Amino acid sequence: MGVTISDIREMKARKEKIPMITAYDYTSAMIVDAAGIPVILVGDTLGQVVLGYNSTLPVTMDEMIHHTKAVARGTKNALIVGDMPFMSYQASTTEALHNAGRFLQEGGAQAVKLEGGVGMALTVQRMVSSGIPVMGHIGLTPQSVNQLGGYKVQGKSLKAAVRLMEDARALEEAGAFALVLECVPASLARLITERVAIPTIGIGAGKSCDGQVQVFHDMLGLFTDFVPKHAKRYANLGETISSALAKYISEVKDQSFPGKEHSYYIKEEVLAELQAQVR
Ligand code: KIV
């Protein structure tokens, strides 16, 4: 068995920080897993960075399951968390339970993530009591971008900060095993992290969170439509790929590719016989 939710809880207990990264396909999952990342999120950000939608809202359950399966095939050790897409869990608890179950049954994930706090607590409780580990997600919840009026930092006023603290506590009580805090002031994220027993995973929420999550394409410089302030670029693979492609184009044109080492051959006598026959 690979990483479990107990391992993640124990990491918080011994103050070991938790690095989480998104992955959406077999190859990237293999790389992330081999690097020793303990938690892979198959995020609904795949809508933007893989499928080219302009928000996460159009992402469907079938798309999420398709990509989660690919990630599961590439993962040996990491805990896989499947992100529940917009309207897959909001309409009814029954539907939420059914869709969460699909991530484990069909997708090969070990847990799901959903957005929302107090209002989602009952749904989380039902999932947890059905054997489905749930990661909460509060603060900036991108599926509510229309309600929030844009992608904005959350919890800046006293009222909003108190509400976020209540959301965190409600999710903990409902049995969530961890909590994503997105775009939350660092000092508020620290207070939440100190006051809940479950690990907090920050994205734009400062260094006091128990872990951090980054979007694969953002941190590796593969997605340039927009780069959020909280994304740190650890590599510029987009540029590396572009210059490799430029080299490929020029080598095909000047015939330096393919070389002998990339070609297949038949014996000279077979070739001679062939030429005689087709003459
Ligand atoms: O979908 C996603 O990638 C996420 C992370 C940004 C937390 O929800």
PDB file of N, CA, C and O in Angstrom, residues 232-258:
ATOM      1  N   LYS A 232       5.055  29.472  -8.023  1.00  0.00           N
ATOM      2  CA  LYS A 232       6.503  29.671  -8.202  1.00  0.00           C
ATOM      3  C   LYS A 232       6.962  28.821  -9.380  1.00  0.00           C
ATOM      4  O   LYS A 232       6.631  27.638  -9.478  1.00  0.00           O
ATOM      5  N   ARG A 233       7.745  29.449 -10.264  1.00  0.00           N
ATOM      6  CA  ARG A 233       8.223  28.735 -11.456  1.00  0.00           C
ATOM      7  C   ARG A 233       9.569  28.076 -11.140  1.00  0.00           C
ATOM      8  O   ARG A 233      10.564  28.746 -10.961  1.00  0.00           O
ATOM      9  N   TYR A 234       9.544  26.746 -11.055  1.00  0.00           N
ATOM     10  CA  TYR A 234      10.761  25.993 -10.729  1.00  0.00           C
ATOM     11  C   TYR A 234      11.534  25.587 -11.982  1.00  0.00           C
ATOM     12  O   TYR A 234      12.676  25.156 -11.885  1.00  0.00           O
ATOM     13  N   ALA A 235      10.886  25.670 -13.131  1.00  0.00           N
ATOM     14  CA  ALA A 235      11.560  25.331 -14.385  1.00  0.00           C
ATOM     15  C   ALA A 235      10.811  26.030 -15.509  1.00  0.00           C
ATOM     16  O   ALA A 235       9.673  26.492 -15.312  1.00  0.00           O
ATOM     17  N   ASN A 236      11.456  26.123 -16.656  1.00  0.00           N
ATOM     18  CA  ASN A 236      10.801  26.756 -17.794  1.00  0.00           C
ATOM     19  C   ASN A 236      10.690  25.762 -18.940  1.00  0.00           C
ATOM     20  O   ASN A 236      11.312  25.919 -19.990  1.00  0.00           O
ATOM     21  N   LEU A 237       9.904  24.724 -18.703  1.00  0.00           N
ATOM     22  CA  LEU A 237       9.831  23.638 -19.684  1.00  0.00           C
ATOM     23  C   LEU A 237       9.189  24.084 -20.999  1.00  0.00           C
ATOM     24  O   LEU A 237       9.500  23.533 -22.043  1.00  0.00           O
ATOM     25  N   GLY A 238       8.318  25.083 -20.928  1.00  0.00           N
ATOM     26  CA  GLY A 238       7.693  25.598 -22.160  1.00  0.00           C
ATOM     27  C   GLY A 238       8.779  26.061 -23.124  1.00  0.00           C
ATOM     28  O   GLY A 238       8.765  25.715 -24.316  1.00  0.00           O
ATOM     29  N   GLU A 239       9.745  26.826 -22.591  1.00  0.00           N
ATOM     30  CA  GLU A 239      10.842  27.323 -23.447  1.00  0.00           C
ATOM     31  C   GLU A 239      11.730  26.184 -23.910  1.00  0.00           C
ATOM     32  O   GLU A 239      12.181  26.154 -25.059  1.00  0.00           O
ATOM     33  N   THR A 240      11.993  25.232 -23.002  1.00  0.00           N
ATOM     34  CA  THR A 240      12.829  24.076 -23.369  1.00  0.00           C
ATOM     35  C   THR A 240      12.168  23.313 -24.517  1.00  0.00           C
ATOM     36  O   THR A 240      12.827  22.924 -25.488  1.00  0.00           O
ATOM     37  N   ILE A 241      10.859  23.118 -24.419  1.00  0.00           N
ATOM     38  CA  ILE A 241      10.127  22.380 -25.461  1.00  0.00           C
ATOM     39  C   ILE A 241      10.149  23.160 -26.773  1.00  0.00           C
ATOM     40  O   ILE A 241      10.409  22.599 -27.842  1.00  0.00           O
ATOM     41  N   SER A 242       9.930  24.482 -26.688  1.00  0.00           N
ATOM     42  CA  SER A 242       9.918  25.291 -27.915  1.00  0.00           C
ATOM     43  C   SER A 242      11.253  25.214 -28.631  1.00  0.00           C
ATOM     44  O   SER A 242      11.306  25.080 -29.863  1.00  0.00           O
ATOM     45  N   SER A 243      12.381  25.282 -27.875  1.00  0.00           N
ATOM     46  CA  SER A 243      13.666  25.257 -28.588  1.00  0.00           C
ATOM     47  C   SER A 243      13.955  23.857 -29.117  1.00  0.00           C
ATOM     48  O   SER A 243      14.563  23.703 -30.185  1.00  0.00           O
ATOM     49  N   ALA A 244      13.489  22.804 -28.423  1.00  0.00           N
ATOM     50  CA  ALA A 244      13.646  21.439 -28.955  1.00  0.00           C
ATOM     51  C   ALA A 244      12.864  21.295 -30.265  1.00  0.00           C
ATOM     52  O   ALA A 244      13.357  20.709 -31.242  1.00  0.00           O
ATOM     53  N   LEU A 245      11.665  21.861 -30.309  1.00  0.00           N
ATOM     54  CA  LEU A 245      10.840  21.754 -31.523  1.00  0.00           C
ATOM     55  C   LEU A 245      11.459  22.528 -32.686  1.00  0.00           C
ATOM     56  O   LEU A 245      11.451  22.061 -33.834  1.00  0.00           O
ATOM     57  N   ALA A 246      12.034  23.690 -32.369  1.00  0.00           N
ATOM     58  CA  ALA A 246      12.686  24.487 -33.423  1.00  0.00           C
ATOM     59  C   ALA A 246      13.860  23.688 -34.013  1.00  0.00           C
ATOM     60  O   ALA A 246      14.078  23.676 -35.227  1.00  0.00           O
ATOM     61  N   LYS A 247      14.610  22.991 -33.122  1.00  0.00           N
ATOM     62  CA  LYS A 247      15.755  22.196 -33.588  1.00  0.00           C
ATOM     63  C   LYS A 247      15.261  21.039 -34.472  1.00  0.00           C
ATOM     64  O   LYS A 247      15.847  20.724 -35.512  1.00  0.00           O
ATOM     65  N   TYR A 248      14.167  20.404 -34.046  1.00  0.00           N
ATOM     66  CA  TYR A 248      13.584  19.287 -34.803  1.00  0.00           C
ATOM     67  C   TYR A 248      13.192  19.752 -36.213  1.00  0.00           C
ATOM     68  O   TYR A 248      13.533  19.122 -37.210  1.00  0.00           O
ATOM     69  N   ILE A 249      12.497  20.886 -36.269  1.00  0.00           N
ATOM     70  CA  ILE A 249      12.061  21.422 -37.573  1.00  0.00           C
ATOM     71  C   ILE A 249      13.272  21.626 -38.483  1.00  0.00           C
ATOM     72  O   ILE A 249      13.295  21.201 -39.642  1.00  0.00           O
ATOM     73  N   SER A 250      14.332  22.246 -37.920  1.00  0.00           N
ATOM     74  CA  SER A 250      15.468  22.537 -38.797  1.00  0.00           C
ATOM     75  C   SER A 250      16.208  21.254 -39.182  1.00  0.00           C
ATOM     76  O   SER A 250      16.685  21.121 -40.309  1.00  0.00           O
ATOM     77  N   GLU A 251      16.261  20.266 -38.293  1.00  0.00           N
ATOM     78  CA  GLU A 251      16.955  19.008 -38.636  1.00  0.00           C
ATOM     79  C   GLU A 251      16.181  18.186 -39.669  1.00  0.00           C
ATOM     80  O   GLU A 251      16.776  17.485 -40.480  1.00  0.00           O
ATOM     81  N   VAL A 252      14.833  18.249 -39.615  1.00  0.00           N
ATOM     82  CA  VAL A 252      14.042  17.552 -40.640  1.00  0.00           C
ATOM     83  C   VAL A 252      14.290  18.227 -41.988  1.00  0.00           C
ATOM     84  O   VAL A 252      14.513  17.569 -43.002  1.00  0.00           O
ATOM     85  N   LYS A 253      14.326  19.563 -41.956  1.00  0.00           N
ATOM     86  CA  LYS A 253      14.493  20.299 -43.215  1.00  0.00           C
ATOM     87  C   LYS A 253      15.882  20.100 -43.808  1.00  0.00           C
ATOM     88  O   LYS A 253      16.032  19.955 -45.019  1.00  0.00           O
ATOM     89  N   ASP A 254      16.929  20.113 -42.950  1.00  0.00           N
ATOM     90  CA  ASP A 254      18.286  19.950 -43.509  1.00  0.00           C
ATOM     91  C   ASP A 254      18.724  18.479 -43.540  1.00  0.00           C
ATOM     92  O   ASP A 254      19.862  18.158 -43.849  1.00  0.00           O
ATOM     93  N   GLN A 255      17.819  17.578 -43.213  1.00  0.00           N
ATOM     94  CA  GLN A 255      18.015  16.123 -43.281  1.00  0.00           C
ATOM     95  C   GLN A 255      19.105  15.590 -42.344  1.00  0.00           C
ATOM     96  O   GLN A 255      19.643  14.517 -42.554  1.00  0.00           O
ATOM     97  N   SER A 256      19.418  16.347 -41.284  1.00  0.00           N
ATOM     98  CA  SER A 256      20.343  15.767 -40.296  1.00  0.00           C
ATOM     99  C   SER A 256      19.576  14.838 -39.346  1.00  0.00           C
ATOM    100  O   SER A 256      20.153  14.103 -38.570  1.00  0.00           O
ATOM    101  N   PHE A 257      18.274  14.863 -39.426  1.00  0.00           N
ATOM    102  CA  PHE A 257      17.422  13.873 -38.745  1.00  0.00           C
ATOM    103  C   PHE A 257      16.523  13.235 -39.792  1.00  0.00           C
ATOM    104  O   PHE A 257      15.990  13.948 -40.633  1.00  0.00           O
ATOM    105  N   PRO A 258      16.301  11.920 -39.789  1.00  0.00           N
ATOM    106  CA  PRO A 258      16.868  10.946 -38.848  1.00  0.00           C
ATOM    107  C   PRO A 258      18.291  10.543 -39.225  1.00  0.00           C
ATOM    108  O   PRO A 258      18.638  10.501 -40.412  1.00  0.00           O
TER     109      PRO A 258
END
